[in-house]
Amino acid sequence: MVKELYIAGEWRLGRGHVIQSTFPADNSINAEISTASAEDIEEAIAKADQAWRAPEWRNRMPHERAKILYKVADIIEARVDELSQLQTRDNGKPLAETRGLVLSAAATARYVAAACETLNDELTSQRAPDFMTLSVHEPVGVVAAITPWNSPIASEVQKLAPALAGGNAVILKPAEATSLIALELAKIFEEAGLPKGLLSVLVGKGSVVGDAIVKHPLVRKISFTGGTTTGRHLAHIAADKLITTSLELGGKSPTIVLPDADIELAAKGIAYGIFSSAGQACIAGSRLFIHSSIYDQFLTRLVEITKGLRVGHPEQKDVHMGSLINQAHLQSVDRYVQLAKQEGGEVLTGGEALTTGEFAKGSFYLPTIITGLKNQAKVCQEEIFGPVLVVMKYDNEQDLIQQANDSCFGLAAGIWTESYRKAWRISRALEVGTVWINTYKKFSISAPFGGFKDSGIGREKGRLGILSYMQQKSIYMGLSDQPNAWCD
Ligand code: ADP
């Protein structure tokens, strides 16, 4: 049966063409899903605009909005097994990882619920005798939330929860490959008591459905996670409409090993930082800089660890890497590896797809380590979004920082050292939005997340994450019995 969409508070078939959701590990079909037509988009946005303006939502107290989010968190948590299974079927990530993402989505909803009760408006004037001023926060209106396929449930709740907590309505356009989890989320928000119309999930192609949503005049904010090219395109649309964006884009994050690093800890952390999610993460630590004094020793250990990683069926236990999202993406990853070889790189391990036996029908690629390239090589500059690590040697800190920053991206970085003074100095010099010291890919919901340079604009998460879905209004209240003085 073809899956229905959640349009303007109703479950019904979208009037666009039908697409298939497939399981990347063996290409079997998970479901057929209808997509949104231009009329569906119009209907969803018109209803969303009414829904956020309705007194029922506008005047709802923060703790009452929070109640819905707490319930969302409870439902997500109670259904963790089923939801992680669904997300694994959608994008081929190992169950252990998708389970973590589902639980983090529940934690996000809970954090936003608590945080939205703590937001204050301000009394800004302190000394004016004849008036006082207040600064209050208002919703922006209808928000377009556009998400990628790599960690859908986490990125979707990270947008829906603060946008709804801020009093807005949301049109969610998930990636075509991972629409099932978004539709399930709509059911969860509905069950938690979200009034009709405040959320629609419109499945379809980004360049058609996504484009039409963001260009709609009633859409007043774009919250996007995805590739830099698409993000730039959306920023142009937002500029024309004079609306705000939050753009969480690509990365080519440097990881740095100082001479005094704990080698075992660092090598394991670095392998996790690049090869978890099969490298399909914007924050993947994909460029590694090792100090020359420990280069050989460190690399030997890293290669050993990497060779021990288990690539396998994502539904099996103890699998480190599942399937890539699809064959087209696998070909793109492999093209980068071939290019690296042409540019003089040496593949120390990996560098090929797994194509036989249980891997025959999926898109599995071995974790790959490449050396012998300079930071200017294409493979060191462009985002591969796969299990490919390029390794470089450095001698002094100044040169290291120059190379680490020599990238159009600036999303994240890792530093491995026992010296917190050095770690602090280097972390302040790196042009990135997040630095991990002696750890990698850890997230706190209360820490803002976003990129420098081509890695994006705006920050998600934290208490300010809710305010990013609101706009400030200043209200002046006259206190004087006298008429306004004519000009002062
Ligand atoms: P990725 O490389 O991670 O797939 P994309 O930027 O292509 O990154 O896609 C991220 C999300 O953006 C997906 O939901 C996709 O459908 C959507 N998207 C792609 N192109 C557009 C567009 N022109 N307008 C709006 N959304 C788009």
Short mmCIF file of C-alpha atoms and ligand atoms in Angstrom, two decimals:
data_model
loop_
_atom_site.label_atom_id
_atom_site.label_comp_id
_atom_site.label_asym_id
_atom_site.label_seq_id
_atom_site.Cartn_x
_atom_site.Cartn_y
_atom_site.Cartn_z
CA MET A 1 0.00 0.00 0.00
CA VAL A 2 1.32 3.43 -0.92
CA LYS A 3 2.17 5.52 2.16
CA GLU A 4 0.15 8.60 2.92
CA LEU A 5 1.64 11.98 3.80
CA TYR A 6 0.74 14.22 6.72
CA ILE A 7 -0.69 17.27 5.00
CA ALA A 8 -2.30 20.13 6.92
CA GLY A 9 -3.16 17.84 9.82
CA GLU A 10 -4.67 15.05 7.69
CA TRP A 11 -3.28 11.73 6.55
CA ARG A 12 -3.79 11.28 2.82
CA LEU A 13 -1.99 10.37 -0.37
CA GLY A 14 0.16 13.10 -1.84
CA ARG A 15 -0.83 13.99 -5.36
CA GLY A 16 2.73 13.77 -6.77
CA HIS A 17 4.29 10.61 -8.22
CA VAL A 18 5.08 7.55 -6.08
CA ILE A 19 8.65 6.86 -4.90
CA GLN A 20 10.22 3.84 -3.27
CA SER A 21 12.10 3.62 -0.01
CA THR A 22 14.77 0.93 -0.29
CA PHE A 23 17.02 -0.79 2.24
CA PRO A 24 20.57 0.18 1.25
CA ALA A 25 22.01 -3.12 2.54
CA ASP A 26 20.24 -5.28 -0.05
CA ASN A 27 18.15 -2.94 -2.19
CA SER A 28 14.90 -4.57 -1.07
CA ILE A 29 11.88 -2.29 -1.06
CA ASN A 30 10.76 -0.98 2.33
CA ALA A 31 7.70 0.91 1.12
CA GLU A 32 6.16 2.95 -1.63
CA ILE A 33 5.51 6.54 -0.64
CA SER A 34 3.40 9.19 -2.28
CA THR A 35 4.97 12.62 -2.81
CA ALA A 36 3.55 16.11 -2.50
CA SER A 37 2.16 18.02 -5.48
CA ALA A 38 2.10 21.80 -5.85
CA GLU A 39 -1.50 21.79 -4.52
CA ASP A 40 -0.46 19.75 -1.48
CA ILE A 41 2.32 22.23 -0.73
CA GLU A 42 -0.07 25.17 -1.04
CA GLU A 43 -2.61 23.53 1.23
CA ALA A 44 -0.05 22.58 3.89
CA ILE A 45 1.50 26.04 4.01
CA ALA A 46 -1.83 27.90 4.03
CA LYS A 47 -3.03 25.74 6.92
CA ALA A 48 0.31 26.12 8.74
CA ASP A 49 -0.03 29.89 8.49
CA GLN A 50 -3.48 29.75 10.08
CA ALA A 51 -2.36 27.26 12.71
CA TRP A 52 0.51 29.29 14.18
CA ARG A 53 -1.62 32.45 14.21
CA ALA A 54 -4.55 30.70 15.93
CA PRO A 55 -5.02 31.88 19.54
CA GLU A 56 -5.06 28.22 20.56
CA TRP A 57 -1.33 28.01 19.72
CA ARG A 58 -0.22 31.64 20.01
CA ASN A 59 -1.53 32.02 23.53
CA ARG A 60 -0.55 28.61 24.75
CA MET A 61 1.72 28.88 27.77
CA PRO A 62 5.28 27.58 27.39
CA HIS A 63 4.68 24.81 29.92
CA GLU A 64 1.72 23.63 27.86
CA ARG A 65 3.79 23.55 24.68
CA ALA A 66 6.44 21.77 26.72
CA LYS A 67 3.90 19.11 27.69
CA ILE A 68 3.61 18.06 24.05
CA LEU A 69 7.38 17.84 23.68
CA TYR A 70 7.75 15.80 26.87
CA LYS A 71 5.15 13.41 25.51
CA VAL A 72 6.97 13.25 22.16
CA ALA A 73 10.15 12.31 24.06
CA ASP A 74 8.33 9.59 26.01
CA ILE A 75 6.78 8.07 22.89
CA ILE A 76 10.09 8.12 21.00
CA GLU A 77 11.84 6.44 23.90
CA ALA A 78 9.13 3.81 24.34
CA ARG A 79 9.41 2.94 20.65
CA VAL A 80 13.21 3.01 20.44
CA ASP A 81 13.62 -0.49 19.00
CA GLU A 82 11.06 -0.04 16.29
CA LEU A 83 12.26 3.46 15.34
CA SER A 84 15.92 2.47 15.17
CA GLN A 85 14.93 -0.47 13.00
CA LEU A 86 13.01 1.85 10.70
CA GLN A 87 15.89 4.30 10.44
CA THR A 88 18.34 1.47 9.71
CA ARG A 89 16.03 0.21 6.94
CA ASP A 90 15.95 3.74 5.55
CA ASN A 91 19.66 4.56 5.49
CA GLY A 92 21.70 1.41 6.15
CA LYS A 93 23.38 2.55 9.38
CA PRO A 94 24.06 -0.12 11.99
CA LEU A 95 21.31 -0.57 14.57
CA ALA A 96 23.59 0.44 17.44
CA GLU A 97 24.07 3.85 15.80
CA THR A 98 20.46 4.44 14.88
CA ARG A 99 19.46 3.50 18.42
CA GLY A 100 21.76 6.24 19.68
CA LEU A 101 20.19 8.71 17.27
CA VAL A 102 16.66 7.81 18.35
CA LEU A 103 17.52 8.25 22.02
CA SER A 104 19.24 11.55 21.28
CA ALA A 105 16.08 12.73 19.50
CA ALA A 106 14.07 11.95 22.65
CA ALA A 107 16.64 13.81 24.77
CA THR A 108 16.47 16.81 22.44
CA ALA A 109 12.69 17.03 22.74
CA ARG A 110 12.98 16.85 26.52
CA TYR A 111 15.71 19.50 26.68
CA VAL A 112 13.75 21.90 24.47
CA ALA A 113 10.63 21.31 26.58
CA ALA A 114 12.52 22.28 29.73
CA ALA A 115 14.38 25.16 28.08
CA CYS A 116 11.31 26.79 26.58
CA GLU A 117 9.97 27.40 30.07
CA THR A 118 13.13 29.24 31.05
CA LEU A 119 13.13 31.84 28.28
CA ASN A 120 12.46 35.36 29.45
CA ASP A 121 11.38 38.52 27.77
CA GLU A 122 13.18 41.63 29.00
CA LEU A 123 12.42 44.97 30.51
CA THR A 124 15.03 47.02 28.69
CA SER A 125 14.65 50.63 29.86
CA GLN A 126 16.04 51.39 33.24
CA ARG A 127 16.06 55.14 33.50
CA ALA A 128 13.51 56.73 31.19
CA PRO A 129 11.03 58.47 33.51
CA ASP A 130 8.15 58.79 31.03
CA PHE A 131 8.14 55.42 29.28
CA MET A 132 9.40 51.92 29.67
CA THR A 133 10.50 49.47 27.00
CA LEU A 134 10.13 45.76 26.76
CA SER A 135 11.77 43.35 24.39
CA VAL A 136 9.59 40.37 23.63
CA HIS A 137 10.10 37.37 21.39
CA GLU A 138 7.56 36.45 18.72
CA PRO A 139 7.37 33.41 16.44
CA VAL A 140 8.58 33.94 12.86
CA GLY A 141 5.61 32.00 11.43
CA VAL A 142 5.90 29.10 9.02
CA VAL A 143 9.30 27.38 9.10
CA ALA A 144 10.65 25.16 6.31
CA ALA A 145 12.72 22.35 7.82
CA ILE A 146 14.76 20.49 5.21
CA THR A 147 16.79 17.49 6.30
CA PRO A 148 19.35 15.04 4.88
CA TRP A 149 19.42 11.25 4.93
CA ASN A 150 22.34 10.55 7.25
CA SER A 151 20.84 11.13 10.73
CA PRO A 152 17.21 12.00 9.99
CA ILE A 153 15.45 11.45 13.30
CA ALA A 154 18.07 13.44 15.21
CA SER A 155 18.22 16.35 12.77
CA GLU A 156 14.44 16.44 12.39
CA VAL A 157 13.65 16.64 16.11
CA GLN A 158 16.48 19.17 16.45
CA LYS A 159 14.49 21.44 14.13
CA LEU A 160 10.87 20.55 14.99
CA ALA A 161 11.19 20.83 18.76
CA PRO A 162 12.65 24.37 19.00
CA ALA A 163 10.56 25.69 16.10
CA LEU A 164 7.32 24.46 17.69
CA ALA A 165 8.42 25.52 21.18
CA GLY A 166 8.91 29.01 19.74
CA GLY A 167 5.28 29.08 18.61
CA ASN A 168 5.83 28.42 14.90
CA ALA A 169 4.38 25.94 12.42
CA VAL A 170 6.72 23.63 10.51
CA ILE A 171 6.72 22.16 7.03
CA LEU A 172 9.17 19.25 7.12
CA LYS A 173 10.72 18.09 3.84
CA PRO A 174 12.83 15.01 4.58
CA ALA A 175 15.40 13.56 2.20
CA GLU A 176 13.71 11.29 -0.35
CA ALA A 177 15.78 8.30 0.80
CA THR A 178 14.70 8.60 4.44
CA SER A 179 11.11 9.78 4.40
CA LEU A 180 9.73 6.90 6.48
CA ILE A 181 11.11 8.14 9.77
CA ALA A 182 9.78 11.67 9.14
CA LEU A 183 6.27 10.30 8.55
CA GLU A 184 6.56 8.28 11.75
CA LEU A 185 7.58 11.44 13.60
CA ALA A 186 4.43 13.15 12.35
CA LYS A 187 2.39 10.32 13.92
CA ILE A 188 4.27 10.79 17.18
CA PHE A 189 3.69 14.56 17.31
CA GLU A 190 0.03 13.98 16.47
CA GLU A 191 -0.31 11.37 19.23
CA ALA A 192 1.40 13.77 21.65
CA GLY A 193 -1.37 16.29 21.04
CA LEU A 194 0.11 18.80 18.58
CA PRO A 195 -2.81 20.79 17.14
CA LYS A 196 -3.60 20.06 13.50
CA GLY A 197 -1.86 22.08 10.82
CA LEU A 198 1.23 22.99 12.88
CA LEU A 199 3.20 20.19 11.24
CA SER A 200 3.09 18.84 7.72
CA VAL A 201 5.50 16.28 6.30
CA LEU A 202 5.86 16.73 2.56
CA VAL A 203 7.88 14.03 0.86
CA GLY A 204 9.45 14.64 -2.55
CA LYS A 205 12.44 15.71 -4.55
CA GLY A 206 14.47 18.56 -3.09
CA SER A 207 14.71 20.54 -6.30
CA VAL A 208 10.92 20.35 -6.81
CA VAL A 209 9.08 20.00 -3.49
CA GLY A 210 11.83 21.54 -1.32
CA ASP A 211 12.29 24.41 -3.73
CA ALA A 212 8.57 25.18 -3.89
CA ILE A 213 8.29 25.16 -0.10
CA VAL A 214 11.15 27.58 0.55
CA LYS A 215 10.03 29.95 -2.22
CA HIS A 216 6.48 30.16 -0.85
CA PRO A 217 5.80 33.72 0.40
CA LEU A 218 4.32 32.50 3.70
CA VAL A 219 7.48 30.58 4.63
CA ARG A 220 9.47 32.88 6.92
CA LYS A 221 12.50 30.82 7.90
CA ILE A 222 14.57 28.06 6.34
CA SER A 223 16.24 25.58 8.65
CA PHE A 224 18.40 23.35 6.49
CA THR A 225 20.93 20.58 7.02
CA GLY A 226 22.64 19.20 3.93
CA GLY A 227 25.23 19.89 1.27
CA THR A 228 26.97 23.25 0.80
CA THR A 229 25.79 23.67 -2.82
CA THR A 230 22.14 23.27 -1.84
CA GLY A 231 22.67 25.47 1.23
CA ARG A 232 24.08 28.26 -0.90
CA HIS A 233 21.12 27.97 -3.28
CA LEU A 234 18.70 28.24 -0.36
CA ALA A 235 20.60 31.23 1.03
CA HIS A 236 20.03 33.02 -2.29
CA ILE A 237 16.30 32.34 -2.08
CA ALA A 238 16.27 33.54 1.54
CA ALA A 239 18.14 36.70 0.55
CA ASP A 240 15.51 37.52 -2.07
CA LYS A 241 12.72 36.98 0.43
CA LEU A 242 14.62 38.71 3.26
CA ILE A 243 14.07 35.80 5.60
CA THR A 244 16.50 34.17 8.00
CA THR A 245 18.20 30.84 7.57
CA SER A 246 19.97 28.32 9.68
CA LEU A 247 22.27 26.35 7.38
CA GLU A 248 24.22 23.37 8.69
CA LEU A 249 26.38 22.31 5.75
CA GLY A 250 29.39 20.21 4.76
CA GLY A 251 32.79 19.70 6.33
CA LYS A 252 36.32 18.43 5.85
CA SER A 253 37.29 18.41 9.47
CA PRO A 254 40.93 18.24 10.55
CA THR A 255 42.01 15.98 13.36
CA ILE A 256 45.39 16.71 14.91
CA VAL A 257 47.69 14.37 16.81
CA LEU A 258 50.33 16.13 18.90
CA PRO A 259 53.59 14.38 19.85
CA ASP A 260 52.42 13.82 23.43
CA ALA A 261 49.04 12.26 22.55
CA ASP A 262 47.88 9.03 24.19
CA ILE A 263 48.33 6.91 21.08
CA GLU A 264 45.80 4.20 21.89
CA LEU A 265 43.09 6.65 22.89
CA ALA A 266 43.73 8.88 19.90
CA ALA A 267 43.91 6.11 17.30
CA LYS A 268 40.61 4.61 18.48
CA GLY A 269 38.94 8.02 18.69
CA ILE A 270 40.13 8.97 15.22
CA ALA A 271 38.92 5.69 13.69
CA TYR A 272 35.52 6.32 15.30
CA GLY A 273 35.51 9.97 14.16
CA ILE A 274 35.90 9.08 10.50
CA PHE A 275 34.54 5.56 10.07
CA SER A 276 31.38 5.55 12.22
CA SER A 277 28.34 6.10 10.00
CA ALA A 278 30.70 4.87 7.23
CA GLY A 279 31.97 8.44 7.11
CA GLN A 280 28.56 9.75 6.06
CA ALA A 281 28.58 12.56 8.58
CA CYS A 282 29.17 16.26 8.03
CA ILE A 283 31.43 16.25 11.10
CA ALA A 284 33.51 13.22 10.06
CA GLY A 285 37.16 13.82 10.97
CA SER A 286 38.35 13.23 7.41
CA ARG A 287 41.77 15.00 7.36
CA LEU A 288 44.34 13.71 9.81
CA PHE A 289 47.53 15.61 10.73
CA ILE A 290 50.11 13.59 12.71
CA HIS A 291 53.28 15.07 14.17
CA SER A 292 56.34 13.71 12.34
CA SER A 293 57.97 12.46 15.57
CA ILE A 294 55.25 9.82 16.08
CA TYR A 295 53.98 9.55 12.50
CA ASP A 296 55.06 5.98 11.70
CA GLN A 297 54.17 4.52 15.08
CA PHE A 298 50.78 6.21 15.15
CA LEU A 299 49.85 5.34 11.59
CA THR A 300 50.78 1.68 12.08
CA ARG A 301 48.40 1.47 15.04
CA LEU A 302 45.63 3.35 13.23
CA VAL A 303 45.85 1.02 10.22
CA GLU A 304 45.73 -1.97 12.54
CA ILE A 305 42.59 -0.67 14.26
CA THR A 306 40.99 0.17 10.94
CA LYS A 307 41.64 -3.31 9.54
CA GLY A 308 39.88 -4.71 12.62
CA LEU A 309 36.66 -2.78 11.97
CA ARG A 310 33.73 -4.97 10.99
CA VAL A 311 31.80 -3.96 7.90
CA GLY A 312 28.57 -5.86 7.80
CA HIS A 313 24.83 -6.11 7.53
CA PRO A 314 23.50 -3.15 9.55
CA GLU A 315 20.94 -5.28 11.35
CA GLN A 316 23.62 -7.58 12.76
CA LYS A 317 25.10 -6.98 16.19
CA ASP A 318 28.68 -5.75 16.62
CA VAL A 319 28.93 -4.17 13.18
CA HIS A 320 31.00 -0.98 12.99
CA MET A 321 30.04 0.08 9.47
CA GLY A 322 26.90 -0.71 7.49
CA SER A 323 26.06 0.08 3.89
CA LEU A 324 26.52 3.43 2.19
CA ILE A 325 23.23 5.04 1.24
CA ASN A 326 23.21 3.80 -2.38
CA GLN A 327 25.30 2.69 -5.35
CA ALA A 328 25.56 6.17 -6.87
CA HIS A 329 27.10 7.42 -3.64
CA LEU A 330 29.45 4.43 -3.45
CA GLN A 331 30.64 5.22 -7.00
CA SER A 332 31.28 8.81 -5.98
CA VAL A 333 33.33 7.69 -2.94
CA ASP A 334 35.30 5.28 -5.12
CA ARG A 335 35.98 7.99 -7.73
CA TYR A 336 37.66 10.04 -4.99
CA VAL A 337 39.83 7.07 -4.03
CA GLN A 338 40.86 6.53 -7.66
CA LEU A 339 41.57 10.26 -7.98
CA ALA A 340 43.74 10.12 -4.87
CA LYS A 341 45.81 7.38 -6.50
CA GLN A 342 46.15 9.43 -9.68
CA GLU A 343 47.29 12.40 -7.61
CA GLY A 344 50.06 10.26 -6.09
CA GLY A 345 48.31 9.00 -2.95
CA GLU A 346 48.96 5.59 -1.47
CA VAL A 347 46.07 3.50 -0.14
CA LEU A 348 47.27 1.88 3.09
CA THR A 349 44.09 -0.06 3.71
CA GLY A 350 40.64 -0.36 2.10
CA GLY A 351 40.09 1.45 -1.16
CA GLU A 352 37.50 -0.92 -2.54
CA ALA A 353 33.88 -1.96 -2.39
CA LEU A 354 32.69 -5.27 -0.99
CA THR A 355 30.72 -6.94 -3.73
CA THR A 356 30.37 -10.63 -3.00
CA GLY A 357 28.28 -12.86 -0.72
CA GLU A 358 26.13 -10.96 1.78
CA PHE A 359 27.45 -7.68 0.35
CA ALA A 360 26.47 -8.35 -3.27
CA LYS A 361 23.22 -6.40 -3.33
CA GLY A 362 24.21 -3.49 -1.09
CA SER A 363 26.67 -0.60 -1.22
CA PHE A 364 29.47 -1.56 1.17
CA TYR A 365 32.88 0.11 1.09
CA LEU A 366 35.94 -0.73 3.16
CA PRO A 367 37.32 1.83 5.61
CA THR A 368 40.10 3.51 3.68
CA ILE A 369 43.29 5.32 4.70
CA ILE A 370 45.28 7.32 2.16
CA THR A 371 48.71 8.93 2.63
CA GLY A 372 51.18 10.79 0.46
CA LEU A 373 48.97 13.72 -0.56
CA LYS A 374 49.34 17.42 0.12
CA ASN A 375 46.53 19.36 1.75
CA GLN A 376 45.84 21.11 -1.59
CA ALA A 377 44.91 17.81 -3.30
CA LYS A 378 41.25 17.60 -4.31
CA VAL A 379 40.73 14.60 -2.04
CA CYS A 380 41.95 16.68 0.91
CA GLN A 381 39.78 19.66 0.01
CA GLU A 382 36.44 18.23 -1.10
CA GLU A 383 33.91 16.51 1.13
CA ILE A 384 33.76 12.79 0.22
CA PHE A 385 31.06 11.89 2.77
CA GLY A 386 32.35 8.33 2.96
CA PRO A 387 34.82 6.12 4.87
CA VAL A 388 37.96 7.76 3.52
CA LEU A 389 40.66 9.30 5.72
CA VAL A 390 43.55 11.30 4.25
CA VAL A 391 46.63 11.46 6.45
CA MET A 392 49.33 14.15 6.44
CA LYS A 393 52.49 14.78 8.43
CA TYR A 394 53.37 18.08 10.09
CA ASP A 395 56.41 19.45 11.88
CA ASN A 396 55.54 22.72 13.56
CA GLU A 397 52.41 24.22 15.06
CA GLN A 398 52.23 27.29 12.85
CA ASP A 399 52.40 25.24 9.69
CA LEU A 400 49.85 22.83 11.15
CA ILE A 401 47.33 25.58 11.88
CA GLN A 402 47.81 27.09 8.47
CA GLN A 403 47.12 23.72 6.80
CA ALA A 404 44.22 22.81 9.07
CA ASN A 405 42.58 26.15 8.25
CA ASP A 406 43.37 25.85 4.54
CA SER A 407 39.89 24.59 3.64
CA CYS A 408 36.70 26.24 2.47
CA PHE A 409 34.95 24.35 5.29
CA GLY A 410 35.00 25.07 9.01
CA LEU A 411 32.65 22.69 10.76
CA ALA A 412 34.69 20.81 13.35
CA ALA A 413 38.14 19.68 14.45
CA GLY A 414 39.75 17.20 16.83
CA ILE A 415 42.92 17.63 18.90
CA TRP A 416 44.69 14.78 20.68
CA THR A 417 47.25 15.79 23.29
CA GLU A 418 47.96 15.49 27.00
CA SER A 419 48.70 19.24 27.18
CA TYR A 420 45.59 21.28 27.78
CA ARG A 421 47.53 24.50 27.23
CA LYS A 422 48.46 23.44 23.71
CA ALA A 423 44.98 22.12 23.08
CA TRP A 424 43.47 25.43 24.17
CA ARG A 425 45.88 27.46 22.03
CA ILE A 426 45.24 25.38 18.92
CA SER A 427 41.50 25.18 19.44
CA ARG A 428 41.32 28.99 19.55
CA ALA A 429 43.34 29.24 16.33
CA LEU A 430 41.20 26.81 14.32
CA GLU A 431 38.47 28.34 12.14
CA VAL A 432 35.74 25.84 13.00
CA GLY A 433 32.44 25.78 14.88
CA THR A 434 33.20 22.83 17.17
CA VAL A 435 36.48 21.53 18.62
CA TRP A 436 36.79 18.18 20.33
CA ILE A 437 39.81 17.70 22.60
CA ASN A 438 40.70 14.08 23.37
CA THR A 439 37.32 12.95 22.13
CA TYR A 440 35.35 13.20 18.90
CA LYS A 441 31.76 13.27 17.64
CA LYS A 442 30.31 13.75 21.12
CA PHE A 443 27.30 16.01 21.43
CA SER A 444 25.68 17.98 24.17
CA ILE A 445 22.23 19.35 23.40
CA SER A 446 23.02 22.47 25.39
CA ALA A 447 26.12 23.35 23.30
CA PRO A 448 25.39 25.39 20.15
CA PHE A 449 26.28 23.62 16.91
CA GLY A 450 27.08 25.09 13.49
CA GLY A 451 29.86 25.93 11.10
CA PHE A 452 32.33 28.63 10.12
CA LYS A 453 32.97 29.50 6.46
CA ASP A 454 31.25 27.22 3.89
CA SER A 455 30.09 24.92 6.67
CA GLY A 456 27.13 27.13 7.39
CA ILE A 457 25.37 30.02 9.03
CA GLY A 458 23.56 30.07 12.36
CA ARG A 459 23.62 27.74 15.33
CA GLU A 460 21.26 24.99 16.40
CA LYS A 461 20.73 23.57 19.89
CA GLY A 462 21.14 25.23 23.27
CA ARG A 463 18.62 27.69 24.71
CA LEU A 464 19.44 30.17 21.96
CA GLY A 465 18.40 27.49 19.48
CA ILE A 466 14.77 28.21 20.36
CA LEU A 467 15.27 31.96 20.01
CA SER A 468 16.68 31.39 16.52
CA TYR A 469 13.11 30.49 15.54
CA MET A 470 11.77 33.75 16.99
CA GLN A 471 12.08 37.46 16.28
CA GLN A 472 12.39 40.27 18.76
CA LYS A 473 9.88 43.05 19.13
CA SER A 474 10.38 46.19 21.21
CA ILE A 475 7.33 47.59 22.96
CA TYR A 476 7.36 51.13 24.40
CA MET A 477 4.84 51.96 27.09
CA GLY A 478 4.27 55.64 27.85
CA LEU A 479 4.07 56.49 31.56
CA SER A 480 3.72 60.24 31.43
CA ASP A 481 0.53 62.28 31.84
CA GLN A 482 2.01 64.99 29.57
CA PRO A 483 1.68 65.07 25.76
CA ASN A 484 4.77 64.02 23.80
CA ALA A 485 7.30 66.82 23.59
CA TRP A 486 7.46 67.90 19.93
CA CYS A 487 11.07 67.01 19.20
CA ASP A 488 13.49 65.42 21.59
P1 ADP B 1 22.91 15.50 0.59
O1 ADP B 1 24.13 15.56 -0.26
O2 ADP B 1 23.13 15.28 2.04
O3 ADP B 1 21.81 14.66 -0.01
P2 ADP B 1 21.44 17.77 -0.24
O4 ADP B 1 21.79 19.16 0.05
O5 ADP B 1 21.38 17.34 -1.66
O6 ADP B 1 22.46 16.97 0.61
O7 ADP B 1 20.05 17.36 0.40
C1 ADP B 1 19.64 17.70 1.70
C2 ADP B 1 18.16 17.99 1.69
O8 ADP B 1 17.93 19.12 0.84
C3 ADP B 1 17.29 16.87 1.12
O9 ADP B 1 16.06 16.82 1.83
C4 ADP B 1 17.06 17.32 -0.30
O10 ADP B 1 15.90 16.76 -0.88
C5 ADP B 1 16.92 18.82 -0.11
N1 ADP B 1 17.17 19.63 -1.33
C6 ADP B 1 18.01 19.36 -2.34
N2 ADP B 1 17.96 20.32 -3.28
C7 ADP B 1 17.05 21.24 -2.86
C8 ADP B 1 16.54 22.47 -3.38
N3 ADP B 1 16.94 22.96 -4.54
N4 ADP B 1 15.63 23.14 -2.66
C9 ADP B 1 15.21 22.68 -1.46
N5 ADP B 1 15.64 21.52 -0.92
C10 ADP B 1 16.55 20.79 -1.59
#
